[in-house]
XYZ file of C-alpha atoms in Angstrom:
459
model
C 32.471 -12.135 -55.062
C 33.755 -15.913 -55.474
C 34.705 -17.037 -58.801
C 31.858 -18.191 -60.997
C 33.263 -21.798 -61.128
C 33.090 -22.251 -57.463
C 30.230 -24.318 -56.072
C 28.166 -23.522 -53.018
C 28.316 -25.818 -49.943
C 24.934 -26.947 -50.523
C 25.502 -27.988 -54.273
C 28.759 -29.391 -53.544
C 27.208 -31.501 -50.633
C 24.698 -32.971 -53.225
C 27.470 -33.588 -55.502
C 29.789 -35.570 -53.367
C 26.972 -37.409 -51.218
C 27.960 -35.699 -47.996
C 25.793 -33.182 -45.928
C 26.697 -29.726 -45.527
C 27.095 -29.966 -41.771
C 29.563 -32.906 -42.474
C 31.522 -30.785 -44.873
C 31.834 -28.119 -42.085
C 32.958 -30.638 -39.638
C 35.744 -31.883 -41.999
C 36.720 -28.392 -42.740
C 37.202 -27.829 -39.107
C 39.102 -30.922 -38.635
C 41.510 -29.606 -41.307
C 40.838 -32.525 -43.923
C 38.680 -30.695 -46.664
C 38.838 -27.059 -46.470
C 36.627 -25.067 -48.964
C 38.379 -23.289 -51.591
C 36.916 -19.741 -50.725
C 35.050 -18.413 -47.420
C 33.452 -15.136 -47.938
C 34.801 -12.799 -45.529
C 31.468 -11.022 -45.094
C 28.839 -13.529 -45.197
C 31.029 -16.581 -44.014
C 29.693 -18.583 -46.862
C 31.870 -21.578 -47.978
C 32.550 -22.576 -51.739
C 34.129 -25.451 -53.172
C 36.068 -25.924 -56.497
C 34.796 -28.579 -58.895
C 38.049 -30.526 -58.530
C 37.480 -31.088 -54.831
C 34.492 -33.342 -55.502
C 36.819 -36.507 -56.145
C 38.748 -36.240 -52.664
C 35.255 -35.326 -51.132
C 33.815 -38.685 -52.449
C 36.698 -40.491 -51.475
C 36.599 -38.949 -47.770
C 32.855 -40.395 -47.700
C 34.015 -43.703 -48.669
C 37.057 -43.902 -46.273
C 34.558 -42.880 -43.451
C 32.140 -45.543 -44.391
C 34.966 -47.827 -43.593
C 35.319 -46.340 -40.213
C 38.783 -45.062 -40.975
C 39.829 -42.663 -38.137
C 40.552 -38.947 -38.971
C 44.296 -39.007 -38.697
C 44.380 -41.909 -41.031
C 41.996 -40.307 -43.483
C 44.168 -37.086 -43.235
C 47.355 -38.884 -44.171
C 45.720 -40.834 -46.998
C 44.291 -37.737 -48.550
C 47.425 -35.771 -48.196
C 49.481 -38.751 -49.676
C 50.834 -37.575 -53.188
C 52.034 -41.131 -54.098
C 49.263 -43.358 -55.085
C 51.253 -46.590 -54.216
C 51.821 -45.243 -50.776
C 47.947 -44.451 -50.512
C 47.256 -47.753 -51.242
C 49.705 -49.014 -48.420
C 47.793 -46.806 -46.087
C 44.207 -48.273 -47.336
C 45.578 -51.958 -47.029
C 46.830 -51.086 -43.496
C 43.308 -50.130 -42.412
C 41.754 -52.992 -44.184
C 44.094 -55.403 -42.305
C 43.126 -53.758 -38.911
C 39.277 -54.251 -39.943
C 40.056 -57.856 -40.564
C 41.791 -58.405 -37.267
C 39.033 -56.711 -35.441
C 36.421 -58.920 -37.301
C 38.521 -61.972 -36.191
C 38.322 -60.739 -32.828
C 34.575 -60.312 -32.823
C 34.301 -63.876 -34.592
C 36.360 -65.451 -31.714
C 34.396 -63.756 -29.006
C 31.125 -64.765 -30.650
C 32.151 -68.410 -30.754
C 33.300 -68.244 -26.921
C 30.048 -66.714 -26.105
C 28.079 -69.540 -27.794
C 30.204 -72.215 -26.232
C 29.865 -70.761 -22.839
C 25.971 -70.449 -23.443
C 25.765 -74.081 -24.453
C 27.947 -75.041 -21.432
C 25.659 -72.889 -19.201
C 21.929 -73.781 -20.506
C 22.386 -76.552 -22.878
C 19.293 -77.082 -24.966
C 17.169 -74.870 -22.641
C 19.091 -71.927 -24.579
C 16.756 -72.460 -27.491
C 19.240 -74.646 -29.390
C 17.606 -77.887 -30.297
C 18.993 -81.302 -30.612
C 19.682 -80.834 -34.173
C 21.959 -78.017 -33.339
C 19.896 -75.470 -34.788
C 18.395 -72.740 -33.031
C 14.935 -72.660 -32.905
C 12.836 -69.855 -34.494
C 12.053 -66.975 -31.874
C 9.113 -64.746 -32.835
C 9.912 -61.104 -32.144
C 7.001 -58.391 -31.793
C 7.603 -55.573 -34.266
C 4.806 -53.415 -33.006
C 3.318 -53.271 -36.499
C -0.141 -54.370 -35.517
C -2.290 -54.091 -32.401
C -0.321 -51.567 -30.845
C -1.746 -50.090 -27.625
C -0.059 -46.893 -27.933
C -2.410 -44.568 -29.584
C 0.202 -42.141 -31.102
C 1.061 -45.098 -33.424
C -2.324 -45.617 -34.860
C -3.463 -43.429 -37.724
C -6.329 -41.058 -37.070
C -8.077 -39.678 -40.147
C -8.178 -35.989 -40.396
C -8.418 -33.429 -42.871
C -5.106 -32.571 -44.540
C -6.153 -29.624 -46.846
C -3.347 -26.935 -46.902
C -0.696 -29.248 -45.698
C 2.453 -30.263 -47.763
C 1.859 -32.659 -50.596
C 3.216 -35.937 -51.521
C 6.339 -34.335 -53.155
C 7.155 -32.509 -49.949
C 7.585 -35.815 -48.256
C 11.119 -36.326 -46.744
C 12.447 -39.754 -47.648
C 14.946 -41.234 -45.081
C 16.443 -44.704 -44.422
C 14.579 -46.291 -41.624
C 17.404 -47.669 -39.600
C 19.345 -44.448 -39.998
C 16.585 -42.361 -38.632
C 15.940 -44.801 -35.791
C 19.555 -44.494 -34.754
C 19.467 -40.588 -35.074
C 16.320 -40.716 -32.814
C 18.204 -42.826 -30.100
C 21.243 -40.343 -30.371
C 19.289 -37.222 -29.922
C 16.992 -38.702 -27.361
C 19.919 -38.926 -24.811
C 19.329 -35.002 -24.356
C 15.702 -35.329 -23.342
C 14.222 -35.616 -19.773
C 10.791 -35.715 -18.187
C 10.366 -32.575 -16.398
C 6.642 -31.773 -15.266
C 7.613 -28.016 -15.076
C 8.997 -27.890 -18.601
C 7.267 -30.365 -21.075
C 9.274 -29.059 -24.043
C 12.572 -30.997 -22.510
C 10.824 -34.281 -23.234
C 10.315 -33.415 -27.216
C 12.432 -33.493 -30.185
C 12.516 -30.729 -32.994
C 12.308 -32.252 -36.485
C 13.284 -29.582 -39.102
C 13.368 -30.204 -43.003
C 15.266 -27.303 -44.997
C 14.849 -28.869 -48.302
C 18.263 -30.321 -48.372
C 18.528 -32.131 -44.929
C 16.560 -33.445 -41.945
C 17.427 -31.999 -38.436
C 16.774 -33.446 -35.192
C 17.457 -31.492 -31.873
C 16.695 -31.891 -28.413
C 17.577 -30.433 -25.050
C 17.640 -31.338 -21.359
C 19.267 -27.878 -20.171
C 22.808 -29.709 -19.441
C 23.081 -31.020 -23.077
C 21.766 -30.055 -26.491
C 22.061 -32.430 -29.209
C 21.465 -31.857 -32.900
C 21.789 -34.544 -35.643
C 21.465 -34.157 -39.327
C 20.546 -36.891 -41.617
C 20.982 -36.939 -45.350
C 17.673 -37.958 -47.026
C 17.504 -40.261 -49.812
C 15.046 -37.846 -51.154
C 14.648 -34.285 -49.847
C 11.089 -32.633 -49.976
C 10.707 -29.137 -51.353
C 8.902 -27.665 -48.506
C 10.606 -26.196 -45.532
C 8.886 -27.141 -42.136
C 9.541 -27.980 -38.478
C 7.738 -29.816 -35.908
C 8.109 -30.335 -32.156
C 7.369 -33.915 -31.413
C 6.811 -36.017 -28.367
C 9.969 -37.767 -27.374
C 8.013 -40.784 -25.848
C 6.173 -41.554 -29.155
C 9.477 -41.238 -30.990
C 11.248 -43.739 -29.020
C 8.397 -45.985 -29.414
C 8.302 -45.501 -32.961
C 12.083 -46.301 -33.252
C 11.437 -49.926 -33.327
C 9.005 -49.586 -36.148
C 11.349 -47.437 -38.270
C 14.376 -49.704 -37.656
C 12.454 -52.309 -39.533
C 11.672 -50.257 -42.590
C 14.134 -49.743 -45.463
C 12.949 -46.423 -46.421
C 10.211 -44.169 -44.827
C 8.580 -41.023 -46.102
C 8.087 -38.075 -43.184
C 5.131 -35.827 -43.448
C 3.739 -33.151 -40.993
C 0.289 -32.838 -39.990
C -1.376 -30.376 -37.808
C -1.255 -32.579 -34.648
C 1.304 -35.175 -35.414
C 4.063 -36.263 -37.931
C 3.627 -39.262 -39.993
C 6.114 -42.030 -41.029
C 5.028 -44.118 -43.764
C 6.697 -46.913 -45.856
C 8.211 -45.224 -49.093
C 7.548 -47.046 -52.326
C 8.562 -46.181 -55.847
C 5.968 -48.557 -57.660
C 3.926 -45.624 -58.726
C 5.187 -42.538 -60.435
C 3.228 -39.197 -60.405
C 4.254 -36.621 -62.964
C 3.780 -33.177 -62.113
C 2.060 -31.661 -65.064
C 3.526 -28.212 -64.092
C 6.998 -28.957 -62.803
C 7.400 -31.837 -65.142
C 9.764 -33.588 -62.548
C 8.437 -36.942 -62.565
C 9.823 -37.881 -59.350
C 8.627 -41.242 -57.626
C 6.067 -40.383 -54.998
C 4.570 -42.197 -52.011
C 1.637 -44.471 -52.943
C -1.619 -43.129 -51.036
C -3.966 -45.841 -51.941
C -5.652 -47.820 -49.260
C -2.797 -49.517 -47.320
C -2.657 -52.682 -44.903
C -1.942 -51.896 -41.408
C 1.900 -51.750 -40.416
C 2.768 -49.405 -43.215
C 2.534 -46.382 -41.333
C 2.655 -44.827 -37.706
C 2.337 -41.308 -36.271
C 3.717 -39.524 -33.393
C 1.967 -36.597 -31.546
C 3.438 -32.909 -32.157
C 3.756 -30.948 -28.886
C 1.923 -27.736 -28.379
C 5.126 -26.254 -26.757
C 7.424 -23.929 -28.956
C 11.059 -25.420 -28.830
C 13.706 -23.100 -27.634
C 15.899 -21.045 -30.239
C 18.921 -23.570 -30.041
C 20.474 -21.594 -32.983
C 20.644 -18.507 -30.978
C 22.176 -20.544 -28.024
C 24.944 -21.902 -30.540
C 25.491 -18.403 -32.035
C 26.112 -16.790 -28.597
C 28.865 -19.089 -27.675
C 32.186 -17.490 -27.351
C 35.117 -18.208 -30.098
C 36.790 -21.598 -29.606
C 40.098 -21.531 -27.874
C 41.135 -25.093 -28.140
C 40.094 -27.784 -30.629
C 40.640 -31.468 -29.778
C 40.132 -34.531 -32.097
C 40.427 -37.821 -30.856
C 39.127 -41.444 -31.020
C 35.605 -42.042 -29.807
C 36.454 -45.573 -28.225
C 39.547 -44.227 -26.420
C 37.595 -41.608 -24.764
C 34.977 -43.724 -23.731
C 37.471 -46.324 -22.408
C 39.127 -43.660 -20.332
C 35.676 -42.783 -18.753
C 34.681 -46.374 -18.101
C 37.941 -46.971 -16.221
C 37.458 -43.673 -13.998
C 35.892 -44.836 -10.816
C 34.385 -41.454 -10.076
C 31.263 -39.721 -11.088
C 33.423 -36.739 -12.421
C 36.376 -36.918 -14.947
C 39.014 -34.242 -15.886
C 39.904 -33.763 -19.402
C 43.291 -32.158 -19.605
C 45.340 -30.937 -22.883
C 48.615 -29.697 -23.026
C 50.549 -27.279 -25.260
C 52.664 -30.199 -26.647
C 49.339 -31.767 -28.118
C 48.860 -34.501 -25.639
C 45.419 -35.505 -24.133
C 44.581 -37.193 -20.837
C 41.498 -38.172 -18.678
C 41.631 -38.694 -14.926
C 39.183 -38.777 -12.160
C 38.225 -35.590 -10.057
C 40.440 -35.029 -7.117
C 43.458 -37.070 -8.351
C 44.633 -34.614 -11.149
C 47.629 -32.309 -10.498
C 49.783 -30.199 -12.972
C 52.339 -32.556 -14.221
C 54.448 -32.793 -17.370
C 53.108 -34.897 -20.137
C 55.121 -37.921 -20.956
C 55.556 -36.667 -24.557
C 55.435 -33.034 -23.267
C 57.772 -30.067 -23.763
C 57.927 -26.841 -22.060
C 54.660 -24.768 -22.627
C 55.328 -22.201 -25.163
C 51.705 -20.427 -24.741
C 51.360 -20.569 -28.566
C 48.593 -22.582 -30.236
C 50.178 -25.723 -31.774
C 48.914 -28.604 -33.556
C 50.635 -31.851 -32.980
C 49.647 -35.694 -32.642
C 50.457 -37.289 -29.413
C 52.726 -40.331 -29.549
C 50.681 -43.447 -29.298
C 53.556 -45.371 -27.548
C 53.716 -42.982 -24.684
C 50.016 -42.636 -24.531
C 49.480 -46.008 -23.340
C 46.892 -46.162 -20.453
C 48.243 -46.251 -16.806
C 46.983 -49.267 -14.910
C 46.701 -47.664 -11.559
C 43.137 -46.533 -10.446
C 43.101 -42.737 -10.501
C 46.134 -42.522 -12.785
C 45.790 -40.252 -15.939
C 44.911 -42.223 -19.049
C 46.563 -40.728 -22.187
C 44.478 -40.780 -25.147
C 46.417 -42.085 -28.154
C 46.474 -40.356 -31.750
C 44.716 -37.059 -30.275
C 45.211 -33.930 -32.318
C 45.253 -30.479 -30.149
C 45.120 -27.015 -31.703
C 45.085 -24.312 -29.149
C 46.544 -23.602 -25.572
C 46.287 -25.996 -22.661
C 43.030 -26.433 -20.757
C 41.505 -28.503 -17.974
C 37.920 -29.149 -17.825
C 35.889 -30.997 -15.369
C 32.922 -33.154 -16.680
C 30.091 -35.263 -14.845
C 30.319 -38.707 -16.543
C 26.388 -38.799 -16.704
C 26.664 -35.637 -19.086
C 30.073 -36.462 -21.127
C 29.588 -40.174 -21.782
C 26.220 -40.050 -23.454
C 27.465 -37.244 -25.692
C 30.395 -39.231 -27.054
C 28.875 -42.558 -27.145
C 26.128 -41.628 -29.203
C 28.524 -40.047 -31.759
C 28.653 -40.951 -35.361
C 31.979 -42.141 -36.947
C 34.998 -43.287 -35.141
C 36.284 -39.897 -34.162
C 34.822 -36.691 -31.981
C 36.044 -33.053 -32.140
C 35.770 -31.054 -28.841
C 35.548 -27.377 -29.140
C 36.720 -25.989 -25.846
C 36.161 -22.448 -24.884
C 36.875 -22.081 -21.171
C 36.706 -24.572 -18.227
C 33.264 -22.932 -17.212
C 31.883 -22.598 -20.655
C 29.826 -25.219 -22.671
C 31.869 -27.669 -24.937
C 30.601 -28.552 -28.404
C 31.096 -32.076 -29.146
C 30.797 -32.894 -32.805
C 31.051 -36.073 -34.848
C 30.435 -36.866 -38.539
C 30.358 -39.543 -41.210
C 27.758 -38.513 -44.196
C 25.705 -36.653 -41.636
C 26.799 -35.226 -38.184
C 25.872 -35.120 -34.474
C 26.743 -32.038 -32.480
C 26.110 -31.898 -28.720
C 26.458 -29.075 -26.150
C 27.647 -30.382 -22.865
C 27.976 -28.200 -19.654
C 31.035 -28.823 -17.661
C 30.763 -29.030 -14.004
C 32.760 -27.195 -11.155
C 35.917 -28.726 -9.789
C 36.223 -29.838 -6.049
C 37.338 -27.193 -3.697
C 40.299 -29.362 -2.815
C 41.293 -29.457 -6.502
C 41.293 -25.727 -6.779
C 43.474 -25.581 -3.840
C 45.952 -28.205 -5.015
C 46.252 -26.116 -8.254
């Protein structure tokens, strides 16, 4: 049994402002390991003194600090040196903002030079106002129009899950990349919503990918529920959600409802005495709510799919933008991800990869190692088809080479949350779990593809 002073992962997540799934991600990344892991149940427990570094971790990730820099800062015993590391990241952010502002000024200048006043800039130098439809009123989509129905026996106001609208809209966009319209399997064009009393979980699958996204609510309802929802309705609702600061989510028999969450009325539960703010249910004007249809199809047991995966052999943590850049420069529908025993990671196009020494490489030892690749030696090659080495990657485990269709891997990486992604590799012919996190997390199970016969021969 763990020490009585230790904290369960759920309680620790609430105390430090991170989701339990994000804590698991950071533990697997070697940044914030639990104090105790029960050898029988696998339950994770944290010590009270870990709350401060966990909160610092949350703030650093909110600044888009990459995992290697976060690891270095949290491990730095000298406060003065830790401040130097923080200042270095802030300087990087300032440089990036300067580049963005310069690019924006250049774009505006090019727009004016090309279109002049026809671009919507009046003679006074000010942009004309543009009316953007929000879909609040007069929507032709029936799923977004409230249908009165009996709600007896359904969760009450206190069981609503409150989530920030823009965060939920982004989560829907991220998970929707793993949906597909299939007339034979309608469930592939749905999204599973789950509330476990602590977090909201969105999941979708198109058979080649499985994406699951956790969102930390601003207020979690007490009820445990799930609903399979039409993905088309959710995509249509995302625009509405993106323009609402906080929404309350409530499941109904044939739909789930999103409504603007307000705290201008407080309903005190006489039995519970909690006095938590509740959603106002008085007559509301149009535009304060929308609904999405629930599907009649049962969503696949994705947890059983994840539990059935073989143990991870190689774990890779790298910068999301670097991996995306490598795929964008690969003029091929298939890319090859190659890791070495020395800790380097490279991406090349299918058909051009051959076994070669890494520029930072050493002789293969066959033993799992953990080592950062040199950013100087990892500069991308300019020749088409040449291996592009990913800087600042961390590899734990033996060397591995895996082929991916760009249409499978790119969306899984592009929708990641936070600046880094973690790849859990099992074998070249086994699914790869792609994970990312900030205060919530996104996990995508992506299927590799078969190498071309000529590649097998060359190896």
